[in-house]
C-alpha cells in the first residue's frame, strides 16, 4: 500500500481542484482503504480548504470511511425486494460464518460486513457490494464460497467472474430498447435540423423528464439557453437511488451511445460545451466501460471539438462517481456533490437552469430522458408525440421486480395499464404494487386498471410487486428505515420526523404499539409533507400512510389494546441510579404506589 503522502501527491497531480474533492477522496480511499485524519489534513492543506470541510464531506457519504474498514468491505443490499429473496438470512449466515457482528471489522482487519440501501440489482438479487463491485444472485452456497475466499485472502480480481455478472434482463423492448441504433445518427439528425430546429422538434415532442417530476424537457433546455452567461453545463442524472429502480443501469450498460448523444444534443440546443455524468457509487463497475465508450466516441468525432465535422459544435463529457447518498439524486444536491461538497439540497429558486453547477446555467436530465431525446432527433417531435397519451408522450421503461416470474426491464408506450404489466411479468395473486419506489404510490388490485402516465400513475420507473403472502406492514417499515437513513439532516422536520416514523414502526413491530403510535404516524407524515425542504422529506410519510389506509389489519394485529405504551422503560433506565443510591424500595420505582 502506498504511503499516504504519495497518494495525496498522486491524486492532486491529477486534480488539484477543491470541486474535485469527492472524486479525490474516493480515489484516495481506493488506495488506502479509508480516510485517516492525517490523509484528510494533508488533502485539506494541499487543496487550501479547511480540514473541517474535508471531514464534513467524508462524514456525509456512506461509502467514505473515517475509520478503518476491512480489506474486504461487504455490503448487502437492503431493499425490500432483496429481503423478499432472502438477503437477511444470507447476511446473518455470513456474519456467523466469519464470526462478526454487523459493521464490525474482524480482528485481523480482513473483513467488515454491513447493510446498504438498494444497490439497483433488484432483478437479480439478493445482491451485495464487495469493495464497491456488485455481486448478484447470492445463494447460501455462494456466500459460503465468498467466506472461503475471504479467509484465504484471495484478491477480488481473482474471484470467479460469474459472481460479478450483471444482466440486462430486457423483457419487453420498444422504441429505445428495441431499435437497432446506428452510433452518431441522432447527432447527425440534430445537426441537420440546426439548434433552433432541434429545439422546435423537442417542443413538438412534448418529451417530459423521466426522473420523476415530469418537467417538460424543451422548457428546461430553452431556459438554460436563454439564461445570462457564457458557460453552460449539461448534467446527466445517473444517481438512480430510488429503491426498485434499475433501468438507468441498463441504459448505461448497453445504450450509452444514446445517452451520451442525448447529452451532446442538449448541449447543442442549450449552448453548453461540457457535460457531466453523475454516476451512483453502486454502479462503480460501469465507470471504466463508460470512459472507454467516451474515448471511442472521441475517436469517431462523436464527442469533442467539431462533432461530426460541424464547426462550433464542441461538447465533451466527464464522469463523476457518487459515494452512497440517495439524496444526491435530487438535482440541486447532485450539483453540490459535483462541486465536491456534501450533497444537501439548495434553496430554490434560483433553479439550476439559471444558477447551477459552479453557479452557471445547468440542465439536469435523467439518463432515460436524454436517451429519449435521440428518438426526437431521429424521428421528429410529431412522431414522438404520436405515441403514449395526451400528456405523456413516448415510451417509458419500467424496472419490474418482486413477486413475479420475469423480473427485468419492460418498455411500453405511456398509458399501459398496471394489470397488463403484471400479466407480462408473470405475476399472479398480487396484493399490491409499489410504483415509483418508496416515494411513489402503493396500488391495490382495485386500482390495477389504472394507467402508467403522468396524468394517472406517474413513475420514475420502479414497479415492485408484492404477492398475497407479503406483509405490507414490513414493507412500509423497510421504507421508513430507508428514509431515516437517507435523510441528509439539513432540515429539522425531515431529520427528526423520519427517525420518529422509523422508531414508531419499530415499536409497533415489537408489539408495543397502540393507537397513540398510529395517530403519531399520521401526524408526522402530514408534517413531513407540509414542512420538509425537499422531495425526500415530503414523500417520506407516503408508504406508512398508504399501508395504513390499504392494509390496516397488518397494523391492527400488532397493536396492544391500551391507548399508550411508553417508548422508553423509565423504571428500567433508573436501575443503575437505584444501585448507586443504594435503595430499591417501592418509592424508588416509577409507577409504583407510594
Ligand atoms: C430525493 C430525490 C431523489 C431523486 N433521485 C433522482 C434520481 O436518482 N435520478 C433522477 O433522474 N432524478 C432524481 N430525482 C429528480 C431530480 O431532482 C430531477 O427532477 C431530475 O433529475 C430531472 O431530470 P428529468 O427532467 O429528466 O426527469 C430525485 C428527486 C428527489 C427529491
Ligand atoms: S427534506 Fe430531508 S433530505 Fe431534504 S433537505 Fe430536508 S433533511 Fe435533507
XYZ file of C-alpha atoms and ligand atoms in Angstrom:
633
model
C 0.000 0.000 0.000
C 1.392 3.393 -0.967
C 2.267 5.905 1.764
C -0.437 8.467 2.414
C 1.716 11.352 1.248
C 2.336 9.556 -2.047
C -1.358 9.033 -2.511
C -2.151 12.645 -1.799
C 0.530 13.740 -4.273
C -0.725 11.271 -6.859
C -4.321 12.365 -6.519
C -3.555 16.069 -6.505
C -1.347 15.796 -9.565
C -4.449 14.629 -11.379
C -6.994 17.071 -9.999
C -5.728 19.840 -7.703
C -9.157 21.396 -7.607
C -11.402 21.648 -4.494
C -14.518 20.976 -6.598
C -12.999 17.541 -7.264
C -12.820 16.741 -3.549
C -15.322 13.883 -3.636
C -13.514 12.246 -6.549
C -10.138 12.778 -4.834
C -11.389 11.242 -1.589
C -12.851 8.298 -3.443
C -9.590 7.658 -5.255
C -7.521 8.122 -2.094
C -9.759 5.617 -0.335
C -9.397 3.117 -3.169
C -5.644 3.233 -2.405
C -5.727 3.442 1.386
C -8.950 1.693 2.387
C -10.126 4.662 4.491
C -9.593 8.392 5.028
C -7.495 8.813 8.155
C -7.312 12.202 9.947
C -3.767 12.563 8.542
C -4.972 11.967 4.964
C -7.839 14.429 5.486
C -5.441 17.078 6.843
C -2.933 16.546 4.027
C -5.693 16.852 1.429
C -7.088 19.962 3.096
C -3.768 21.769 3.177
C -2.851 20.825 -0.403
C -6.243 21.926 -1.682
C -6.315 25.051 0.503
C -9.643 24.207 2.155
C -10.426 23.874 5.888
C -9.861 20.397 7.336
C -13.424 20.545 8.684
C -14.693 20.797 5.105
C -12.888 17.596 4.143
C -14.216 15.904 7.291
C -17.779 17.031 6.567
C -17.597 15.502 3.089
C -16.180 12.223 4.413
C -18.894 12.022 7.050
C -21.714 12.794 4.634
C -21.207 9.917 2.193
C -21.868 6.325 3.283
C -19.130 4.951 1.027
C -16.390 7.155 2.508
C -14.894 5.878 5.738
C -13.298 7.910 8.521
C -12.439 4.714 10.385
C -10.669 1.626 9.056
C -12.900 -0.966 7.407
C -11.980 -4.481 6.389
C -9.815 -5.077 3.349
C -12.922 -6.853 2.088
C -15.847 -4.466 2.606
C -19.067 -6.387 2.076
C -22.365 -4.519 1.938
C -25.627 -6.423 1.500
C -28.322 -4.578 -0.426
C -31.193 -3.978 1.987
C -34.015 -3.183 -0.400
C -37.321 -4.898 0.335
C -37.017 -6.973 -2.861
C -33.612 -8.275 -1.711
C -35.222 -9.160 1.626
C -38.012 -10.990 -0.173
C -35.299 -13.080 -1.851
C -33.763 -13.980 1.499
C -30.967 -11.393 1.794
C -31.218 -11.017 5.575
C -30.788 -14.752 6.157
C -27.707 -14.724 3.926
C -26.369 -11.625 5.673
C -26.720 -13.284 9.083
C -25.257 -16.511 7.714
C -22.137 -14.674 6.555
C -21.783 -12.815 9.866
C -21.987 -16.139 11.687
C -19.517 -17.926 9.447
C -16.973 -15.136 9.748
C -17.743 -14.685 13.472
C -18.529 -10.999 13.123
C -21.172 -8.521 14.194
C -22.802 -6.058 11.783
C -20.417 -3.185 10.981
C -17.552 -4.685 12.979
C -14.071 -5.141 11.474
C -12.526 -8.579 12.024
C -9.571 -8.531 14.474
C -7.097 -9.185 11.624
C -8.552 -6.231 9.669
C -9.574 -8.534 6.842
C -13.310 -8.051 6.559
C -16.300 -5.973 7.578
C -19.936 -6.709 6.730
C -22.869 -4.328 6.784
C -26.130 -3.410 5.070
C -26.593 -0.664 2.479
C -29.561 0.915 0.679
C -30.811 -0.610 -2.602
C -27.910 -1.322 -4.973
C -30.081 -1.312 -8.118
C -29.882 -5.071 -8.772
C -33.460 -5.906 -7.740
C -33.991 -8.051 -10.851
C -31.087 -10.317 -9.913
C -30.913 -10.173 -6.135
C -30.116 -10.838 -3.440
C -27.189 -8.573 -4.187
C -24.202 -7.145 -2.371
C -21.250 -4.864 -2.994
C -17.768 -6.214 -2.333
C -15.292 -3.342 -2.354
C -17.823 -1.424 -4.467
C -18.220 -4.236 -7.007
C -21.710 -5.612 -7.418
C -22.203 -9.310 -6.668
C -25.576 -10.652 -7.826
C -27.801 -13.712 -7.290
C -26.423 -14.575 -3.864
C -27.190 -18.022 -2.508
C -26.106 -19.768 0.694
C -23.558 -21.669 -1.384
C -22.146 -18.528 -2.934
C -21.942 -16.872 0.475
C -20.011 -19.886 1.801
C -17.622 -19.686 -1.146
C -17.151 -15.949 -0.541
C -16.315 -16.652 3.112
C -13.673 -19.181 1.986
C -12.180 -16.681 -0.462
C -12.045 -14.011 2.244
C -10.415 -16.402 4.728
C -7.838 -17.454 2.125
C -7.119 -13.781 1.334
C -7.844 -14.209 -2.386
C -7.783 -10.883 -4.202
C -11.196 -9.778 -5.531
C -9.758 -9.681 -9.039
C -9.270 -13.461 -8.736
C -12.812 -14.224 -7.550
C -14.958 -16.148 -10.072
C -16.117 -13.674 -12.695
C -19.681 -15.058 -12.688
C -20.158 -13.577 -9.179
C -19.961 -10.148 -10.787
C -22.185 -10.853 -13.776
C -24.832 -8.155 -14.135
C -27.530 -8.990 -16.676
C -29.674 -6.530 -18.620
C -32.850 -8.646 -18.338
C -34.718 -6.802 -21.080
C -38.154 -8.439 -21.236
C -40.133 -6.025 -23.375
C -38.447 -3.666 -25.798
C -39.895 -0.747 -27.717
C -38.507 2.475 -29.221
C -35.386 2.734 -27.068
C -34.575 -0.812 -26.019
C -35.747 -2.465 -29.226
C -34.469 -0.481 -32.153
C -31.122 -1.009 -33.818
C -29.192 2.190 -33.235
C -26.505 3.486 -35.601
C -23.992 5.418 -33.463
C -23.886 9.088 -34.465
C -27.228 9.003 -36.277
C -29.068 11.182 -33.735
C -26.208 13.676 -33.656
C -26.221 13.983 -37.445
C -30.012 14.365 -37.447
C -29.795 17.155 -34.838
C -27.062 18.938 -36.799
C -29.218 18.758 -39.923
C -32.121 20.318 -38.031
C -29.936 23.096 -36.584
C -30.055 24.370 -32.983
C -33.431 26.107 -33.287
C -34.896 23.342 -35.453
C -33.929 20.718 -32.851
C -35.469 22.823 -30.081
C -38.666 23.148 -32.126
C -38.804 19.357 -32.502
C -38.313 18.977 -28.772
C -41.238 21.326 -28.187
C -43.405 19.364 -30.614
C -42.438 16.085 -28.945
C -43.789 17.052 -25.503
C -40.983 14.952 -24.027
C -41.229 15.078 -20.236
C -38.459 14.178 -17.791
C -38.234 10.501 -16.864
C -36.530 11.129 -13.485
C -39.810 11.525 -11.607
C -41.122 15.088 -11.703
C -42.102 15.002 -15.405
C -40.978 18.526 -16.235
C -41.124 19.420 -19.946
C -37.596 18.913 -21.284
C -37.697 21.564 -24.025
C -38.653 24.232 -21.469
C -35.601 23.330 -19.415
C -33.254 23.372 -22.404
C -34.636 26.682 -23.662
C -34.491 28.336 -20.221
C -30.860 27.298 -19.883
C -30.076 28.622 -23.367
C -31.715 31.963 -22.537
C -30.081 32.361 -19.107
C -27.374 35.033 -18.962
C -23.711 33.957 -19.058
C -21.283 32.364 -21.471
C -20.693 28.987 -19.807
C -23.369 26.319 -19.515
C -23.480 22.686 -18.434
C -25.481 19.563 -19.179
C -25.702 17.105 -16.302
C -26.880 13.537 -16.727
C -28.513 12.347 -13.520
C -27.407 8.715 -13.189
C -27.825 8.543 -9.433
C -30.759 6.108 -9.705
C -31.128 5.743 -5.946
C -34.884 5.178 -5.730
C -35.211 1.620 -4.370
C -36.550 -0.726 -7.024
C -35.216 1.279 -9.988
C -32.529 -0.141 -12.285
C -33.409 0.987 -15.834
C -30.619 3.607 -15.966
C -28.112 0.872 -15.127
C -29.157 -0.996 -18.293
C -29.251 2.145 -20.443
C -25.691 2.970 -19.351
C -24.565 -0.619 -19.876
C -25.956 -1.248 -23.342
C -27.306 2.061 -24.684
C -24.584 4.513 -23.617
C -24.274 5.850 -27.212
C -27.791 7.151 -26.996
C -27.295 8.681 -23.542
C -24.074 10.485 -24.478
C -25.526 11.639 -27.802
C -28.604 12.902 -25.955
C -26.295 14.930 -23.725
C -24.454 16.370 -26.725
C -27.768 17.271 -28.396
C -28.876 19.021 -25.187
C -25.565 20.892 -25.271
C -26.100 21.767 -28.936
C -29.530 23.276 -28.185
C -28.716 24.936 -24.852
C -25.279 26.204 -25.899
C -23.251 24.085 -23.480
C -19.849 22.642 -24.340
C -19.411 20.492 -21.269
C -21.365 17.629 -19.811
C -21.111 15.768 -16.536
C -22.490 12.348 -15.713
C -23.238 11.800 -12.028
C -22.923 8.036 -11.730
C -24.062 6.450 -8.467
C -21.274 4.775 -6.489
C -23.177 1.492 -6.591
C -22.565 1.424 -10.368
C -18.783 1.711 -9.964
C -18.447 -1.287 -12.317
C -19.730 0.900 -15.168
C -17.064 3.605 -14.825
C -14.330 2.073 -16.996
C -16.702 0.850 -19.760
C -18.278 4.312 -19.930
C -14.868 6.006 -20.062
C -13.920 3.610 -22.866
C -17.141 4.416 -24.726
C -16.372 8.143 -24.480
C -12.858 7.546 -25.806
C -14.268 5.610 -28.758
C -16.762 8.399 -29.453
C -13.935 10.959 -29.362
C -12.015 8.881 -31.887
C -15.089 8.782 -34.126
C -15.602 12.545 -33.727
C -18.913 11.984 -31.951
C -17.510 13.756 -28.897
C -15.020 16.598 -28.539
C -14.365 19.553 -30.823
C -16.350 19.849 -34.064
C -18.705 16.913 -33.530
C -19.431 15.103 -36.826
C -17.424 17.848 -38.545
C -19.926 20.575 -37.551
C -17.997 23.736 -36.836
C -18.743 25.224 -33.418
C -20.399 22.048 -32.141
C -17.982 21.241 -29.303
C -19.047 19.011 -26.474
C -17.319 16.639 -24.098
C -18.277 14.684 -21.006
C -16.689 13.906 -17.601
C -17.947 11.183 -15.316
C -18.227 11.769 -11.567
C -18.856 8.939 -9.195
C -21.190 9.310 -6.221
C -20.476 7.708 -2.887
C -23.682 6.229 -1.476
C -26.195 9.023 -0.819
C -29.753 8.775 -2.180
C -30.327 12.496 -1.692
C -27.706 13.215 -4.390
C -30.355 12.259 -6.974
C -32.173 15.488 -6.103
C -30.857 17.868 -8.728
C -29.551 20.666 -6.501
C -27.983 18.208 -4.018
C -26.405 16.494 -7.026
C -24.869 19.792 -8.124
C -23.492 20.383 -4.622
C -21.958 16.919 -4.769
C -20.490 17.598 -8.234
C -18.838 20.653 -6.679
C -17.169 18.419 -4.090
C -19.453 19.252 -1.163
C -21.902 17.286 0.989
C -24.996 16.669 -1.134
C -27.537 18.904 0.599
C -30.387 20.335 -1.485
C -30.125 24.037 -2.240
C -32.811 26.590 -1.552
C -34.699 27.150 -4.815
C -35.214 29.464 -6.654
C -32.836 30.094 -8.267
C -33.225 26.869 -10.223
C -30.265 25.079 -11.824
C -31.238 26.268 -15.313
C -30.117 29.748 -14.244
C -27.761 29.076 -11.305
C -26.466 25.511 -11.394
C -23.051 23.856 -11.470
C -20.400 26.393 -10.396
C -23.180 29.000 -10.422
C -23.677 28.642 -14.194
C -26.867 27.750 -16.091
C -27.222 23.974 -15.986
C -29.638 21.411 -17.392
C -30.051 18.331 -15.174
C -31.755 15.491 -17.027
C -32.342 11.875 -16.215
C -30.474 9.169 -18.191
C -33.670 7.947 -19.869
C -34.787 11.473 -20.787
C -31.516 12.023 -22.646
C -31.841 8.686 -24.430
C -35.406 9.663 -25.434
C -34.100 12.948 -26.905
C -32.239 10.912 -29.536
C -35.623 9.480 -30.625
C -36.896 13.017 -31.109
C -33.835 13.913 -33.197
C -34.220 10.794 -35.328
C -37.957 10.719 -35.926
C -39.150 14.244 -35.200
C -41.342 15.662 -32.442
C -44.678 14.906 -34.056
C -43.902 11.235 -34.459
C -42.668 11.078 -30.849
C -45.810 12.788 -29.528
C -47.939 10.355 -31.534
C -47.169 7.557 -29.084
C -48.248 7.332 -25.475
C -51.034 9.507 -24.103
C -52.061 13.160 -24.453
C -49.949 14.335 -21.525
C -47.319 11.594 -21.542
C -45.652 11.254 -24.914
C -43.448 8.363 -25.991
C -42.431 5.221 -24.144
C -41.490 4.544 -20.538
C -39.072 1.960 -19.238
C -40.213 0.159 -16.099
C -37.910 -1.693 -13.687
C -40.011 -4.663 -12.594
C -39.055 -6.705 -9.525
C -40.547 -8.601 -6.608
C -43.104 -11.402 -6.781
C -43.141 -12.193 -10.489
C -41.564 -14.868 -12.618
C -39.914 -12.486 -15.143
C -38.299 -9.525 -13.366
C -36.427 -7.064 -15.566
C -36.990 -4.112 -17.897
C -40.277 -3.509 -19.692
C -40.632 -0.653 -22.153
C -44.209 0.375 -23.048
C -45.842 3.358 -24.659
C -47.154 5.516 -21.796
C -50.734 4.621 -20.893
C -50.194 0.911 -20.302
C -52.425 -0.470 -17.581
C -50.857 -1.803 -14.390
C -52.673 -5.133 -14.929
C -51.019 -5.510 -18.351
C -47.552 -5.139 -16.825
C -48.466 -7.675 -14.157
C -49.625 -10.140 -16.790
C -46.464 -9.649 -18.876
C -44.080 -10.109 -15.960
C -45.778 -13.299 -14.760
C -47.298 -12.006 -11.544
C -50.386 -13.630 -10.065
C -52.180 -13.314 -6.702
C -50.845 -9.816 -6.289
C -51.662 -7.911 -3.099
C -50.022 -4.635 -4.086
C -47.683 -2.883 -6.497
C -45.406 -0.124 -5.299
C -44.981 2.205 -8.269
C -42.066 4.688 -8.356
C -40.351 3.337 -5.251
C -40.918 4.240 -1.590
C -41.605 7.869 -2.530
C -44.284 6.730 -5.007
C -47.648 5.095 -4.550
C -48.909 1.687 -3.382
C -51.659 0.304 -5.615
C -54.070 -2.476 -4.621
C -55.982 -4.820 -7.004
C -58.958 -2.453 -7.328
C -56.522 0.053 -8.902
C -54.774 -2.275 -11.354
C -56.796 -0.912 -14.273
C -55.101 2.448 -13.829
C -52.568 3.675 -16.394
C -48.865 4.384 -16.121
C -48.810 8.033 -17.206
C -48.100 11.431 -15.659
C -51.840 12.149 -15.576
C -52.721 8.917 -13.735
C -49.909 6.917 -12.098
C -46.637 8.796 -12.650
C -43.374 6.943 -12.122
C -39.633 7.288 -12.333
C -39.620 3.599 -13.251
C -39.798 1.301 -10.218
C -42.544 -1.321 -10.257
C -42.271 -3.615 -7.212
C -44.752 -6.469 -6.993
C -45.960 -7.904 -3.661
C -47.792 -11.223 -3.545
C -50.663 -12.088 -1.201
C -48.351 -13.714 1.344
C -46.331 -10.498 1.861
C -46.642 -8.436 4.983
C -47.240 -4.861 3.818
C -46.524 -3.546 7.311
C -42.950 -4.832 6.966
C -42.693 -3.235 3.524
C -43.677 0.147 4.995
C -41.218 -0.358 7.857
C -38.370 -1.132 5.433
C -39.169 2.083 3.534
C -39.274 4.101 6.774
C -35.801 2.807 7.675
C -34.624 3.775 4.209
C -35.819 7.373 4.528
C -34.447 7.781 8.061
C -31.072 6.507 6.868
C -31.010 8.687 3.758
C -32.313 11.976 5.225
C -29.484 14.462 4.697
C -30.200 16.203 8.001
C -30.428 19.709 6.534
C -33.943 20.475 7.796
C -35.428 19.546 11.167
C -38.826 18.142 10.099
C -37.171 15.503 7.932
C -34.118 14.830 10.106
C -36.255 14.263 13.213
C -39.512 13.221 11.550
C -38.082 10.336 9.528
C -36.361 8.974 12.668
C -39.620 9.224 14.642
C -41.535 7.432 11.878
C -38.970 4.637 11.885
C -38.998 4.330 15.683
C -42.802 4.275 15.903
C -42.984 1.491 13.304
C -40.254 -0.445 15.135
C -42.235 -0.108 18.356
C -45.347 -1.456 16.648
C -43.271 -4.311 15.161
C -42.105 -5.213 18.673
C -45.732 -5.493 19.772
C -45.606 -2.368 21.950
C -47.557 -0.013 19.698
C -51.012 1.394 20.356
C -53.484 3.782 18.698
C -51.243 6.526 20.020
C -48.446 5.481 17.613
C -50.864 5.317 14.681
C -52.050 8.861 15.389
C -48.440 9.984 15.722
C -47.506 8.303 12.414
C -50.308 10.090 10.561
C -49.497 13.419 12.214
C -45.789 13.071 11.357
C -46.470 12.024 7.758
C -48.544 15.167 7.261
C -45.962 17.366 8.992
C -43.209 15.932 6.795
C -45.255 16.550 3.659
C -46.003 20.156 4.538
C -42.743 21.362 6.066
C -39.805 19.426 4.590
C -37.339 21.261 2.408
C -37.150 18.743 -0.444
C -38.911 15.810 -2.057
C -37.271 13.226 0.186
C -38.916 14.519 3.360
C -42.108 15.492 1.566
C -42.714 11.917 0.408
C -41.183 10.004 3.352
C -44.581 9.574 5.027
C -46.305 8.194 1.902
C -45.585 4.490 2.465
C -46.902 4.408 6.016
C -49.988 6.407 5.072
C -50.693 4.117 2.110
C -50.091 0.952 4.131
C -52.355 2.122 6.980
C -55.105 3.099 4.545
C -54.931 -0.102 2.488
C -53.538 -2.797 4.795
C -54.965 -1.828 8.171
C -55.209 -5.409 9.562
C -51.416 -5.770 9.169
C -51.064 -2.927 11.693
C -54.018 -3.738 13.920
C -52.957 -7.285 14.714
C -49.707 -5.860 16.126
C -51.267 -3.163 18.316
C -51.716 -3.574 22.043
C -55.206 -2.734 23.229
C -54.284 0.156 25.535
C -54.183 3.719 24.341
C -50.495 4.261 25.045
C -47.311 2.372 25.843
C -44.211 4.446 26.564
C -41.321 4.142 24.083
C -38.761 4.156 26.947
C -38.935 1.935 30.030
C -38.115 4.685 32.548
C -38.127 2.349 35.514
C -35.541 0.060 33.893
C -33.463 3.080 32.900
C -33.191 4.045 36.584
C -31.775 0.682 37.704
C -28.193 1.951 37.852
C -29.235 5.109 39.730
C -31.002 2.961 42.336
C -27.891 0.819 42.731
C -25.710 3.910 43.266
C -28.206 5.362 45.739
C -28.383 2.001 47.492
C -32.157 1.869 47.600
C -34.663 -0.403 45.976
C -37.845 0.305 47.925
C -41.201 0.750 46.221
C -40.992 4.549 46.246
C -37.758 4.402 44.198
C -39.649 2.845 41.319
C -41.509 4.833 38.653
C -45.155 3.966 38.636
C -45.007 2.121 41.992
C -47.592 3.012 44.627
C -46.048 5.351 47.200
C -34.891 12.693 -3.068
C -34.854 12.775 -4.559
C -34.128 11.844 -5.289
C -34.089 11.911 -6.674
N -33.371 10.968 -7.350
C -33.297 11.041 -8.695
C -32.508 10.102 -9.420
O -31.898 9.201 -8.847
N -32.475 10.223 -10.777
C -33.135 11.224 -11.440
O -33.044 11.317 -12.651
N -33.882 12.121 -10.776
C -33.969 12.062 -9.429
N -34.691 12.999 -8.754
C -35.341 14.078 -9.536
C -34.332 15.185 -9.848
O -34.341 16.141 -8.794
C -34.669 15.916 -11.142
O -36.019 16.281 -11.131
C -34.398 15.085 -12.390
O -33.069 14.643 -12.439
C -34.673 15.930 -13.614
O -34.482 15.173 -14.776
P -35.676 14.881 -15.769
O -36.326 16.209 -16.064
O -35.038 14.280 -16.942
O -36.619 13.970 -15.063
C -34.776 12.934 -7.356
C -35.525 13.870 -6.629
C -35.568 13.782 -5.246
C -36.374 14.788 -4.492
S -36.208 17.090 3.411
Fe -34.701 15.667 4.282
S -33.351 15.167 2.615
Fe -34.492 17.038 2.011
S -33.218 18.748 2.724
Fe -34.583 18.275 4.422
S -33.363 16.832 5.680
Fe -32.409 16.889 3.671
